[in-house]
Each structure stands twice: as C-alpha cells, then as structure tokens.
mmCIF file of C-alpha atoms (C1' of nucleotides) in Angstrom:
data_model
loop_
_atom_site.group_PDB
_atom_site.id
_atom_site.type_symbol
_atom_site.label_atom_id
_atom_site.label_comp_id
_atom_site.label_asym_id
_atom_site.label_seq_id
_atom_site.Cartn_x
_atom_site.Cartn_y
_atom_site.Cartn_z
ATOM 1 C CA MET Z 1 97.055 147.257 73.430
ATOM 2 C CA ASP Z 2 98.904 145.029 75.811
ATOM 3 C CA GLU Z 3 102.293 145.680 77.174
ATOM 4 C CA GLN Z 4 104.012 143.336 74.842
ATOM 5 C CA THR Z 5 102.659 144.811 71.632
ATOM 6 C CA ARG Z 6 103.334 148.197 72.966
ATOM 7 C CA LEU Z 7 106.925 147.237 73.543
ATOM 8 C CA MET Z 8 107.221 145.755 70.138
ATOM 9 C CA HIS Z 9 105.811 148.667 68.222
ATOM 10 C CA SER Z 10 106.648 151.742 70.150
ATOM 11 C CA HIS Z 11 109.359 153.601 68.363
ATOM 12 C CA THR Z 12 108.574 156.807 70.026
ATOM 13 C CA GLY Z 13 107.836 157.957 73.440
ATOM 14 C CA VAL Z 14 109.386 155.704 75.968
ATOM 15 C CA GLY Z 15 112.756 156.788 77.065
ATOM 16 C CA MET Z 16 113.616 158.761 73.943
ATOM 17 C CA ALA Z 17 114.448 161.862 75.793
ATOM 18 C CA GLY Z 18 116.410 161.650 78.942
ATOM 19 C CA HIS Z 19 117.118 158.544 80.991
ATOM 20 C CA PRO Z 20 116.468 159.278 84.580
ATOM 21 C CA GLY Z 21 117.081 155.713 85.611
ATOM 22 C CA LEU Z 22 120.270 155.270 83.687
ATOM 23 C CA PRO Z 23 123.427 155.003 85.776
ATOM 24 C CA PRO Z 24 126.042 157.602 85.124
ATOM 25 C CA HIS Z 25 128.339 155.289 83.234
ATOM 26 C CA MET Z 26 125.640 154.617 80.678
ATOM 27 C CA GLN Z 27 125.129 158.231 79.984
ATOM 28 C CA GLU Z 28 128.509 158.684 78.434
ATOM 29 C CA GLY Z 29 128.595 158.985 74.696
ATOM 30 C CA THR Z 30 124.890 159.440 74.310
ATOM 31 C CA GLY Z 31 124.914 163.098 73.617
ATOM 32 C CA GLY Z 32 126.605 163.970 70.356
ATOM 33 C CA PRO Z 33 125.393 163.216 66.853
ATOM 34 C CA ASP Z 34 128.763 161.819 65.915
ATOM 35 C CA GLY Z 35 128.832 158.244 64.550
ATOM 36 C CA ASP Z 36 131.633 157.113 66.749
ATOM 37 C CA GLY Z 37 129.685 157.972 69.829
ATOM 38 C CA ARG Z 38 126.734 155.946 68.638
ATOM 39 C CA LYS Z 39 128.772 152.898 67.792
ATOM 40 C CA GLN Z 40 130.375 153.168 71.136
ATOM 41 C CA ASP Z 41 126.919 153.422 72.625
ATOM 42 C CA ILE Z 42 125.575 150.296 70.898
ATOM 43 C CA GLY Z 43 128.718 148.370 71.646
ATOM 44 C CA ASP Z 44 128.354 149.344 75.230
ATOM 45 C CA ILE Z 45 124.767 148.186 75.386
ATOM 46 C CA LEU Z 46 125.562 144.891 73.737
ATOM 47 C CA GLN Z 47 128.426 144.390 76.098
ATOM 48 C CA GLN Z 48 126.121 144.955 79.012
ATOM 49 C CA ILE Z 49 123.562 142.549 77.644
ATOM 50 C CA MET Z 50 126.175 139.886 77.131
ATOM 51 C CA THR Z 51 127.533 140.166 80.645
ATOM 52 C CA ILE Z 52 124.262 140.577 82.453
ATOM 53 C CA THR Z 53 124.165 136.917 83.452
ATOM 54 C CA ASP Z 54 127.490 137.221 85.222
ATOM 55 C CA GLN Z 55 126.147 139.709 87.656
ATOM 56 C CA SER Z 56 124.383 139.279 90.915
ATOM 57 C CA LEU Z 57 120.622 139.119 90.791
ATOM 58 C CA ASP Z 58 120.093 142.593 92.170
ATOM 59 C CA GLU Z 59 122.688 144.110 89.918
ATOM 60 C CA ALA Z 60 121.261 142.337 86.906
ATOM 61 C CA GLN Z 61 117.808 143.521 87.782
ATOM 62 C CA ALA Z 62 118.951 147.087 87.952
ATOM 63 C CA ARG Z 63 120.849 146.742 84.736
ATOM 64 C CA LYS Z 64 117.837 145.207 83.040
ATOM 65 C CA HIS Z 65 115.675 148.062 84.097
ATOM 66 C CA ALA Z 66 118.219 150.546 82.849
ATOM 67 C CA LEU Z 67 118.444 148.803 79.505
ATOM 68 C CA ASN Z 68 114.703 148.740 79.207
ATOM 69 C CA CYS Z 69 114.640 152.484 79.602
ATOM 70 C CA HIS Z 70 117.427 153.074 77.180
ATOM 71 C CA ARG Z 71 116.545 155.140 74.180
ATOM 72 C CA MET Z 72 118.086 152.640 71.811
ATOM 73 C CA LYS Z 73 115.996 149.846 73.142
ATOM 74 C CA PRO Z 74 113.044 150.068 70.723
ATOM 75 C CA ALA Z 75 115.345 150.117 67.756
ATOM 76 C CA LEU Z 76 117.408 147.198 68.997
ATOM 77 C CA PHE Z 77 114.274 145.333 69.840
ATOM 78 C CA ASN Z 78 112.999 145.789 66.323
ATOM 79 C CA VAL Z 79 116.226 144.537 64.890
ATOM 80 C CA LEU Z 80 116.044 141.477 67.086
ATOM 81 C CA CYS Z 81 112.476 140.861 66.041
ATOM 82 C CA GLU Z 82 113.409 141.040 62.412
ATOM 83 C CA ILE Z 83 116.340 138.726 62.809
ATOM 84 C CA LYS Z 84 114.212 136.319 64.697
ATOM 85 C CA GLU Z 85 111.494 136.426 62.081
ATOM 86 C CA LYS Z 86 113.989 135.591 59.375
ATOM 87 C CA THR Z 87 115.628 132.868 61.373
ATOM 88 C CA GLU Z 88 112.321 131.276 62.081
ATOM 89 C CA ARG Z 89 111.359 131.292 58.493
ATOM 90 C CA ALA Z 90 114.585 129.565 57.640
ATOM 91 C CA LEU Z 91 114.395 127.021 60.375
ATOM 92 C CA ASP Z 92 111.444 124.749 60.425
ATOM 93 C CA VAL Z 93 112.154 123.037 63.635
ATOM 94 C CA HIS Z 94 109.982 120.410 65.167
ATOM 95 C CA LEU Z 95 111.295 120.577 68.627
ATOM 96 C CA ALA Z 96 108.348 122.313 70.153
ATOM 97 C CA GLU Z 97 107.214 119.462 72.328
ATOM 98 C CA SER Z 98 110.626 118.490 73.579
ATOM 99 C CA ALA Z 99 111.557 122.072 74.137
ATOM 100 C CA PHE Z 100 108.430 122.417 76.157
ATOM 101 C CA SER Z 101 108.810 119.358 78.275
ATOM 102 C CA GLY Z 102 112.450 119.872 78.975
ATOM 103 C CA GLY Z 103 112.412 123.602 78.897
ATOM 104 C CA VAL Z 104 109.577 125.249 80.650
ATOM 105 C CA SER Z 105 109.446 123.274 83.830
ATOM 106 C CA ALA Z 106 113.173 123.534 84.264
ATOM 107 C CA GLY Z 107 113.421 127.018 82.898
ATOM 108 C CA TRP Z 108 110.326 128.142 84.663
ATOM 109 C CA ARG Z 109 112.077 131.180 86.047
ATOM 110 C CA GLY Z 110 114.589 133.318 84.316
ATOM 111 C CA ARG Z 111 115.843 130.860 81.812
ATOM 112 C CA ALA Z 112 114.569 131.659 78.370
ATOM 113 C CA CYS Z 113 111.990 129.245 77.109
ATOM 114 C CA VAL Z 114 112.651 127.992 73.645
ATOM 115 C CA LEU Z 115 109.478 129.029 71.974
ATOM 116 C CA SER Z 116 110.455 130.340 68.652
ATOM 117 C CA ILE Z 117 109.672 127.167 66.915
ATOM 118 C CA ARG Z 118 107.377 126.578 64.039
ATOM 119 C CA GLY Z 119 105.437 123.556 63.092
ATOM 120 C CA ALA Z 120 103.533 123.482 66.325
ATOM 121 C CA GLN Z 121 100.218 124.697 65.070
ATOM 122 C CA GLU Z 122 99.127 122.274 62.396
ATOM 123 C CA GLU Z 123 95.543 121.309 63.126
ATOM 124 C CA GLU Z 124 95.726 117.591 63.777
ATOM 125 C CA PRO Z 125 92.616 115.541 63.047
ATOM 126 C CA PRO Z 126 90.671 114.328 66.076
ATOM 127 C CA ASP Z 127 92.492 111.409 67.598
ATOM 128 C CA PRO Z 128 90.537 108.207 66.888
ATOM 129 C CA GLN Z 129 91.728 106.752 70.166
ATOM 130 C CA LEU Z 130 90.390 109.756 72.020
ATOM 131 C CA MET Z 131 87.121 109.543 70.147
ATOM 132 C CA ARG Z 132 86.821 105.900 71.055
ATOM 133 C CA LEU Z 133 87.378 106.692 74.721
ATOM 134 C CA ASP Z 134 84.931 109.578 74.607
ATOM 135 C CA ASN Z 135 82.292 107.430 72.985
ATOM 136 C CA MET Z 136 82.750 104.714 75.507
ATOM 137 C CA LEU Z 137 82.593 107.068 78.467
ATOM 138 C CA LEU Z 138 79.456 108.538 77.003
ATOM 139 C CA ALA Z 139 77.937 105.126 76.415
ATOM 140 C CA GLU Z 140 78.735 104.015 79.939
ATOM 141 C CA GLY Z 141 77.155 107.161 81.318
ATOM 142 C CA VAL Z 142 80.372 108.468 82.821
ATOM 143 C CA SER Z 143 80.725 111.601 80.791
ATOM 144 C CA GLY Z 144 77.123 112.025 79.761
ATOM 145 C CA PRO Z 145 74.304 113.897 81.518
ATOM 146 C CA GLU Z 146 74.196 113.459 85.272
ATOM 147 C CA LYS Z 147 70.867 111.806 85.880
ATOM 148 C CA GLY Z 148 70.580 108.034 85.782
ATOM 149 C CA GLY Z 149 74.190 107.562 84.917
ATOM 150 C CA GLY Z 150 74.961 104.012 83.997
ATOM 151 C CA SER Z 151 71.554 102.557 84.490
ATOM 152 C CA ALA Z 152 71.170 102.052 80.784
ATOM 153 C CA ALA Z 153 74.506 100.326 80.632
ATOM 154 C CA ALA Z 154 73.634 98.252 83.660
ATOM 155 C CA ALA Z 155 70.371 97.247 82.093
ATOM 156 C CA ALA Z 156 72.157 96.362 78.905
ATOM 157 C CA ALA Z 157 74.653 94.296 80.829
ATOM 158 C CA ALA Z 158 71.857 92.598 82.703
ATOM 159 C CA ALA Z 159 70.001 91.851 79.506
ATOM 160 C CA ALA Z 160 73.157 90.554 77.864
ATOM 161 C CA SER Z 161 73.795 88.200 80.731
ATOM 162 C CA GLY Z 162 70.248 87.013 80.898
ATOM 163 C CA GLY Z 163 69.148 88.889 83.947
ATOM 164 C CA VAL Z 164 65.403 88.994 84.131
ATOM 165 C CA GLY Z 165 65.337 92.547 85.312
ATOM 166 C CA ALA Z 166 63.020 92.588 88.277
ATOM 167 C CA ASP Z 167 64.973 90.708 90.888
ATOM 168 C CA ASN Z 168 68.415 92.194 90.584
ATOM 169 C CA SER Z 169 67.875 95.629 92.018
ATOM 170 C CA THR Z 170 70.503 95.163 94.712
ATOM 171 C CA GLU Z 171 73.214 94.309 92.238
ATOM 172 C CA HIS Z 172 71.981 97.083 90.009
ATOM 173 C CA SER Z 173 72.253 99.687 92.705
ATOM 174 C CA ASP Z 174 75.639 98.353 93.668
ATOM 175 C CA TYR Z 175 76.790 98.669 90.110
ATOM 176 C CA ARG Z 176 75.291 102.099 89.813
ATOM 177 C CA ALA Z 177 76.871 103.266 93.060
ATOM 178 C CA LYS Z 178 80.282 102.124 91.904
ATOM 179 C CA LEU Z 179 79.772 103.749 88.541
ATOM 180 C CA THR Z 180 78.744 106.991 90.187
ATOM 181 C CA GLN Z 181 81.909 106.811 92.239
ATOM 182 C CA ILE Z 182 84.007 106.411 89.133
ATOM 183 C CA ARG Z 183 82.079 109.189 87.510
ATOM 184 C CA GLN Z 184 82.702 111.534 90.410
ATOM 185 C CA ILE Z 185 86.396 110.788 90.505
ATOM 186 C CA TYR Z 186 86.561 111.292 86.782
ATOM 187 C CA HIS Z 187 84.886 114.667 86.950
ATOM 188 C CA THR Z 188 86.926 115.891 89.894
ATOM 189 C CA GLU Z 189 90.117 114.895 88.180
ATOM 190 C CA LEU Z 190 89.007 116.456 84.949
ATOM 191 C CA GLU Z 191 88.203 119.677 86.726
ATOM 192 C CA LYS Z 192 91.528 119.589 88.501
ATOM 193 C CA TYR Z 193 93.333 119.130 85.215
ATOM 194 C CA GLU Z 194 91.447 121.961 83.631
ATOM 195 C CA GLN Z 195 92.201 124.223 86.522
ATOM 196 C CA ALA Z 196 95.843 123.260 86.503
ATOM 197 C CA CYS Z 197 95.951 123.778 82.762
ATOM 198 C CA ASN Z 198 94.471 127.235 83.071
ATOM 199 C CA GLU Z 199 96.770 128.165 85.899
ATOM 200 C CA PHE Z 200 99.760 126.914 84.039
ATOM 201 C CA THR Z 201 98.726 128.669 80.870
ATOM 202 C CA THR Z 202 98.228 131.934 82.704
ATOM 203 C CA HIS Z 203 101.525 131.520 84.425
ATOM 204 C CA VAL Z 204 103.389 130.833 81.201
ATOM 205 C CA MET Z 205 101.628 133.675 79.457
ATOM 206 C CA ASN Z 206 102.569 136.065 82.203
ATOM 207 C CA LEU Z 207 106.081 134.797 82.059
ATOM 208 C CA LEU Z 208 106.214 135.297 78.322
ATOM 209 C CA ARG Z 209 104.729 138.758 78.580
ATOM 210 C CA GLU Z 210 107.299 139.562 81.148
ATOM 211 C CA GLN Z 211 110.018 138.177 78.938
ATOM 212 C CA SER Z 212 108.710 140.011 75.922
ATOM 213 C CA ARG Z 213 110.114 143.095 77.553
ATOM 214 C CA THR Z 214 113.576 141.826 76.834
ATOM 215 C CA ARG Z 215 113.087 139.195 74.172
ATOM 216 C CA PRO Z 216 111.251 139.397 70.873
ATOM 217 C CA ILE Z 217 108.156 137.310 71.505
ATOM 218 C CA SER Z 218 105.161 137.721 69.237
ATOM 219 C CA PRO Z 219 101.531 137.077 70.219
ATOM 220 C CA LYS Z 220 101.576 134.270 67.718
ATOM 221 C CA GLU Z 221 104.281 132.578 69.651
ATOM 222 C CA ILE Z 222 102.373 132.909 72.858
ATOM 223 C CA GLU Z 223 99.395 131.391 71.148
ATOM 224 C CA ARG Z 224 101.555 128.577 69.888
ATOM 225 C CA MET Z 225 102.888 128.011 73.350
ATOM 226 C CA VAL Z 226 99.391 127.911 74.749
ATOM 227 C CA ASN Z 227 98.519 125.340 72.131
ATOM 228 C CA ILE Z 228 101.430 123.205 73.154
ATOM 229 C CA ILE Z 229 100.402 123.417 76.768
ATOM 230 C CA HIS Z 230 96.852 122.506 75.924
ATOM 231 C CA ARG Z 231 97.971 119.571 73.910
ATOM 232 C CA LYS Z 232 100.119 118.369 76.758
ATOM 233 C CA PHE Z 233 97.260 118.646 79.159
ATOM 234 C CA SER Z 234 94.850 116.940 76.825
ATOM 235 C CA SER Z 235 97.249 114.043 76.592
ATOM 236 C CA ILE Z 236 97.120 113.844 80.363
ATOM 237 C CA GLN Z 237 93.348 114.015 80.095
ATOM 238 C CA MET Z 238 93.474 111.163 77.683
ATOM 239 C CA GLN Z 239 95.328 109.101 80.245
ATOM 240 C CA LEU Z 240 92.608 109.895 82.732
ATOM 241 C CA LYS Z 241 89.983 108.854 80.237
ATOM 242 C CA GLN Z 242 91.883 105.684 79.507
ATOM 243 C CA SER Z 243 92.114 104.669 83.133
ATOM 244 C CA THR Z 244 88.480 105.593 83.704
ATOM 245 C CA CYS Z 245 87.518 103.351 80.821
ATOM 246 C CA GLU Z 246 89.568 100.561 82.307
ATOM 247 C CA ALA Z 247 87.900 101.026 85.671
ATOM 248 C CA VAL Z 248 84.473 100.890 84.071
ATOM 249 C CA MET Z 249 85.435 97.796 82.134
ATOM 250 C CA ILE Z 250 86.634 96.057 85.282
ATOM 251 C CA LEU Z 251 83.496 97.063 87.124
ATOM 252 C CA ARG Z 252 81.387 95.856 84.301
ATOM 253 C CA SER Z 253 83.114 92.515 84.027
ATOM 254 C CA ARG Z 254 82.731 92.059 87.786
ATOM 255 C CA PHE Z 255 79.086 92.892 87.446
ATOM 256 C CA LEU Z 256 78.724 90.374 84.679
ATOM 257 C CA ASP Z 257 80.621 87.820 86.736
ATOM 258 C CA ALA Z 258 78.230 88.398 89.572
ATOM 259 C CA ARG Z 259 75.397 87.851 87.113
ATOM 260 C CA ARG Z 260 76.984 84.605 86.149
ATOM 261 C CA LYS Z 261 75.724 83.269 89.421
ATOM 262 C CA ARG Z 262 72.936 81.315 87.969
ATOM 263 C CA ARG Z 263 69.440 82.556 88.382
ATOM 264 C CA ASN Z 264 66.486 80.421 87.454
ATOM 265 C CA PHE Z 265 64.376 81.744 84.656
ATOM 266 C CA ASN Z 266 61.098 83.145 85.766
ATOM 267 C CA LYS Z 267 57.948 81.088 85.533
ATOM 268 C CA GLN Z 268 56.677 82.795 82.441
ATOM 269 C CA ALA Z 269 59.886 82.170 80.534
ATOM 270 C CA THR Z 270 59.960 78.513 81.553
ATOM 271 C CA GLU Z 271 56.375 78.111 80.435
ATOM 272 C CA ILE Z 272 57.046 79.635 77.065
ATOM 273 C CA LEU Z 273 60.039 77.369 76.583
ATOM 274 C CA ASN Z 274 58.205 74.279 77.776
ATOM 275 C CA GLU Z 275 55.252 75.089 75.582
ATOM 276 C CA TYR Z 276 57.486 75.217 72.557
ATOM 277 C CA PHE Z 277 59.363 72.110 73.594
ATOM 278 C CA TYR Z 278 56.325 69.927 74.115
ATOM 279 C CA SER Z 279 54.492 71.200 71.093
ATOM 280 C CA HIS Z 280 57.551 70.377 69.002
ATOM 281 C CA LEU Z 281 58.366 67.166 70.783
ATOM 282 C CA SER Z 282 58.845 65.308 67.529
ATOM 283 C CA ASN Z 283 61.560 67.715 66.574
ATOM 284 C CA PRO Z 284 62.501 69.886 69.521
ATOM 285 C CA TYR Z 285 65.162 71.814 67.632
ATOM 286 C CA PRO Z 286 64.142 75.416 67.214
ATOM 287 C CA SER Z 287 65.629 77.184 64.254
ATOM 288 C CA GLU Z 288 67.782 80.225 64.739
ATOM 289 C CA GLU Z 289 64.784 82.451 64.082
ATOM 290 C CA ALA Z 290 62.635 80.500 66.501
ATOM 291 C CA LYS Z 291 65.355 80.767 69.110
ATOM 292 C CA GLU Z 292 65.519 84.498 68.630
ATOM 293 C CA GLU Z 293 61.782 84.741 68.926
ATOM 294 C CA LEU Z 294 61.777 82.675 72.114
ATOM 295 C CA ALA Z 295 64.687 84.644 73.508
ATOM 296 C CA LYS Z 296 62.802 87.848 72.930
ATOM 297 C CA LYS Z 297 59.626 86.501 74.482
ATOM 298 C CA CYS Z 298 61.461 85.177 77.534
ATOM 299 C CA ALA Z 299 63.807 88.140 77.894
ATOM 300 C CA ILE Z 300 66.855 85.882 77.764
ATOM 301 C CA THR Z 301 69.631 85.423 75.257
ATOM 302 C CA VAL Z 302 69.638 83.084 72.285
ATOM 303 C CA ALA Z 303 72.507 81.204 73.917
ATOM 304 C CA GLN Z 304 70.363 80.649 76.968
ATOM 305 C CA VAL Z 305 67.573 79.354 74.799
ATOM 306 C CA SER Z 306 70.032 76.955 73.210
ATOM 307 C CA ASN Z 307 71.275 75.886 76.628
ATOM 308 C CA TRP Z 308 67.777 75.363 77.822
ATOM 309 C CA PHE Z 309 66.817 73.212 74.860
ATOM 310 C CA GLY Z 310 70.059 71.265 75.122
ATOM 311 C CA ASN Z 311 69.431 70.544 78.773
ATOM 312 C CA LYS Z 312 65.769 69.845 78.225
ATOM 313 C CA ARG Z 313 66.300 67.386 75.390
ATOM 314 C CA ILE Z 314 68.906 65.381 77.249
ATOM 315 C CA ARG Z 315 66.980 65.366 80.491
ATOM 316 C CA TYR Z 316 63.722 64.505 78.843
ATOM 317 C CA LYS Z 317 65.297 61.675 76.931
ATOM 318 C CA LYS Z 318 66.982 60.343 80.050
ATOM 319 C CA ASN Z 319 63.816 60.103 82.025
ATOM 320 C CA ILE Z 320 60.698 60.397 79.943
ATOM 321 C CA GLY Z 321 58.561 59.041 82.729
ATOM 322 C CA LYS Z 322 59.444 61.863 84.996
ATOM 323 C CA PHE Z 323 58.356 64.421 82.425
ATOM 324 C CA GLN Z 324 55.157 62.581 81.504
ATOM 325 C CA GLU Z 325 52.948 64.723 83.617
ATOM 326 C CA GLU Z 326 54.521 67.934 82.470
ATOM 327 C CA ALA Z 327 54.281 66.826 78.851
ATOM 328 C CA ASN Z 328 50.617 66.000 79.178
ATOM 329 C CA MET Z 329 49.907 69.280 80.808
ATOM 330 C CA TYR Z 330 51.520 71.315 78.051
ATOM 331 C CA ALA Z 331 49.990 69.119 75.383
ATOM 332 C CA ALA Z 332 46.573 69.761 76.848
ATOM 333 C CA ARG Z 333 47.245 73.442 77.093
ATOM 334 C CA THR Z 334 48.407 73.564 73.508
ATOM 335 C CA ALA Z 335 45.300 71.715 72.451
ATOM 336 C CA VAL Z 336 43.102 74.174 74.297
ATOM 337 C CA ASN Z 337 44.994 77.089 72.802
ATOM 338 C CA ALA Z 338 44.611 75.626 69.345
ATOM 339 C CA ALA Z 339 40.921 75.078 69.895
ATOM 340 C CA ASN Z 340 40.475 78.618 71.123
ATOM 341 C CA ALA Z 341 42.434 79.960 68.252
ATOM 342 C CA SER Z 342 40.454 78.057 65.663
ATOM 343 C CA SER Z 343 37.142 78.967 67.244
ATOM 344 C CA HIS Z 344 38.200 82.572 66.934
ATOM 345 C CA GLY Z 345 39.185 82.011 63.359
ATOM 346 C CA SER Z 346 42.808 82.728 63.997
ATOM 347 C CA GLN Z 347 45.753 80.385 63.656
ATOM 348 C CA ALA Z 348 48.267 82.890 64.824
ATOM 349 C CA ASN Z 349 50.161 80.985 67.450
ATOM 350 C CA SER Z 350 49.452 77.421 66.585
ATOM 351 C CA PRO Z 351 52.681 75.457 66.286
ATOM 352 C CA SER Z 352 53.668 74.417 62.809
ATOM 353 C CA THR Z 353 54.569 70.881 63.775
ATOM 354 C CA PRO Z 354 52.517 69.709 66.681
ATOM 355 C CA ASN Z 355 53.741 66.741 68.558
ATOM 356 C CA SER Z 356 53.568 63.769 66.346
ATOM 357 C CA ALA Z 357 55.619 60.601 66.130
ATOM 358 C CA GLY Z 358 59.260 61.544 65.809
ATOM 359 C CA GLY Z 359 62.615 61.679 67.516
ATOM 360 C CA TYR Z 360 61.277 61.696 71.040
ATOM 361 C CA PRO Z 361 58.547 59.395 72.303
ATOM 362 C CA SER Z 362 55.402 61.387 72.876
ATOM 363 C CA PRO Z 363 53.601 61.020 76.123
ATOM 364 C CA CYS Z 364 50.051 59.812 75.853
ATOM 365 C CA TYR Z 365 47.654 62.606 76.261
ATOM 366 C CA GLN Z 366 45.266 61.935 79.068
ATOM 367 C CA SER Z 367 42.196 64.062 78.720
ATOM 368 C CA ASP Z 368 41.208 63.647 82.313
ATOM 369 C CA ARG Z 369 44.267 65.585 83.480
ATOM 370 C CA ARG Z 370 43.509 68.975 84.842
ATOM 371 C CA ILE Z 371 44.591 71.862 82.830
ATOM 372 C CA GLN Z 372 46.921 74.164 84.743
ATOM 373 C "C1'" DG G 1 72.521 71.142 105.740
ATOM 374 C "C1'" DT G 2 70.497 68.077 102.265
ATOM 375 C "C1'" DC G 3 68.958 67.163 97.908
ATOM 376 C "C1'" DG G 4 66.582 67.566 93.636
ATOM 377 C "C1'" DA G 5 66.110 71.004 89.992
ATOM 378 C "C1'" DT G 6 68.257 73.682 86.762
ATOM 379 C "C1'" DG G 7 71.268 76.983 84.136
ATOM 380 C "C1'" DA G 8 76.011 77.021 82.491
ATOM 381 C "C1'" DT G 9 80.353 75.007 80.991
ATOM 382 C "C1'" DT G 10 83.328 71.763 78.877
ATOM 383 C "C1'" DG G 11 84.925 68.250 75.822
ATOM 384 C "C1'" DC G 12 83.880 65.413 72.179
ATOM 385 C "C1'" DC G 13 81.720 64.041 67.788
ATOM 386 C "C1'" DG G 14 79.908 64.224 63.107
ATOM 387 C "C1'" DC K 1 79.514 74.891 64.325
ATOM 388 C "C1'" DG K 2 75.455 72.640 66.520
ATOM 389 C "C1'" DG K 3 74.261 69.018 69.383
ATOM 390 C "C1'" DC K 4 75.141 65.595 72.987
ATOM 391 C "C1'" DA K 5 76.715 63.993 77.374
ATOM 392 C "C1'" DA K 6 78.907 64.683 81.578
ATOM 393 C "C1'" DT K 7 79.745 67.696 84.975
ATOM 394 C "C1'" DC K 8 79.853 71.903 87.708
ATOM 395 C "C1'" DA K 9 77.682 75.340 90.484
ATOM 396 C "C1'" DT K 10 73.981 77.386 92.344
ATOM 397 C "C1'" DC K 11 69.109 77.790 93.579
ATOM 398 C "C1'" DG K 12 65.364 76.876 96.410
ATOM 399 C "C1'" DA K 13 62.274 73.894 99.007
ATOM 400 C "C1'" DC K 14 62.389 71.194 102.992
#
DNA sequence: GTCGATGATTGCCG
DNA sequence: CGGCAATCATCGAC
C-alpha cells in the first residue's frame, strides 16, 4: 500500500492519540468531549489551512506538518475526498490539456496542479497521420530493423529512376550513409524524448504523491495525469517523426535528382530495344504491354522505353543511311534467331510482325554482313 | 576540350 | 494522351 492510499484510507492509527508535534496553541480545545470544543477545533484547523499561504515558507512547512499529524486530519481528508468526488461527477470539464500545459510547468512546485478533471481518458483511435508517418519511416528503413537500413528504398528509388543497379554503388552508399545519419538522429532523439517523458512522469507522480498528503488525489487521477503527459510527449514524438519524414523525403528527392544525371543504358538493354525496333521496323510502336515487357527485360521504366522509341524513331527517320548497318545487323540476328527457333520447333520469341514494307523504309538485308 | 551519341524534357499537334 | 520535333544536358571516346 503506497503512502497515498494509506493516507486516504487510514481512519485509525496515525495521530489519533496525542500530538507530539503539535504546537501548544493547537492543543487547546482538543481534550473535552463537548461539541463546542470540537467546532472550535475544526474552525481553528480550517482557519490555519486558509492562512497557510500567508506565512513564511518555514512557518508554513511546520504548520503543514502539524496539520498532517492532527487527529482530525483523516476525517477531514475523507470529507474533502467525498466533496471532490461529487464535484467531479457534476463537472465534466475538458480542460485537462490546457490545465496541463499552463499548469504543471508553471505550478511545478507548490502550486496545486489542476488535475481533477474528467474526460481525459477516452481511448482515442490510432491517429491516421501518425500511422502514415510510422508506415513511411518503416518503409524507408528508418524505424525498422537495423541491418541494411534504406538499401531497399534506395534500390527502389534507383529502379524507379531507371538506374541499372550495378554502376551506382557510390551514390547508393552516399544515400545509405545519409539515411543512416538520419536514422541515428531519429533514434537518439526518440530515446531522449522517452527518457525525458519518464523523468517527467516520475517527477509529476512524486509531486502528486507528495501533494496527496494534503490534497485528495486518487490513483485514478495520477493515472489520468500520466496519460496526459504521455499524450503530450507522443505529440512531440509525432513532430520528430514528421521532420524525420521530411528529411528522408528531401534526401530521397536529392538522390533521385542525382540519378537524373543521364546514364546510358547498358549494352544488353540497348540490344533488346534495338532488336525490337528493327524487327518491328514497319511499325515501331510497341503497345503498352510490349513496353512493359521491354522495360522489365531492360530493367528500365516504361517511360524510358517510350523515350527510347521516340528518340529512335525520329533519329532513324532523319538519317536512315546512318542506321543502315545497324539495321542490317539486327535484321540478320533476328533472322538467325528465327531460324534457330524454328529448327528447335519453338516460335517463342519470334516477332509477330517482322520487318516488312511499312511506315519506315527497311534497309536491304545484306547476307554477306557479319553477324555480331 | 571537342564532338558525336544518347537519354530526357518541352511544346505542339491531332 | 501519345507521338513528333526541337532542344537540352550529359556521357564517353578521342
């Protein structure tokens, strides 16, 4: 049983017989069973309580101690508790937060915190904003498990921007280093907040326990207060999460900007694209599905495939002669592939519309050209 | 550094 | 909105 509950429930024992600490002037009128004496006694006590704030700190302290030891204290305390209980039931005040923010920090010492307020404990549903932030931090590898933080996100970013994957290790590590930095700051701050929250909570709880010696404060109220504190701190945490998210976003956009620096597609990708282009020379307009297929094969985006075909068409048309050799080469290769495929009884990859007369003039296939 | 190649962007058109 | 044409910006070989 903690001190507070003890104080709230003990009707017997403490200070019922004899008051060694009581100053002489408080002893008067405490002896007889006569009603007048008792009234006088209570009036006296109340008077002392009312004027305690007018006294010097030392005096007040002494007086407080004396009152605490007074034999009427448990009874008075109970009365106060009851009154408070009733008042609370009548008043459904929603001032908890404001009372907290304005009250505790200012009234940290001595001044009574306004805690006896209801309506502070309704279980609010998880904040969607907070969930969004949490999800994002998790996705970016900031709040997730330690190892390999952010590499998945970096890879995703690289893939999204058309990075080929093998040649961007420097930028990757740069990105990862920055992300790790953010991650570290985030965790240190989070830890700091948690520590501060715990310290503050302990402090307030001690304060309340201390105050429960003179004021009617129930464990429920303390719990409520703790809840308020936690909510306050989690709102601060949310700000931290928000700014961390922003930092990650900025980092990511910078990373993507850096990726914007054009990088030539690798040889394999170019070959795949050229193969399609020249084998569909009559109609070099891949459908959306074909573009997706090509994008997947080349490890680039559909937009890049579109860009490539746009550039290729215009440049081919502008100077067919220049592309003659290239066209012949791919035509020959396609022919060989088709021959191989048919000899193996499979038509799997043969183009549906091989180069025939159409939109773009076909180069003449010269069989004496070397393949490769 | 130059210059051709090439991926991306922009503005316009049907 | 997809495609075209012009243009920009960068790459990479020399």
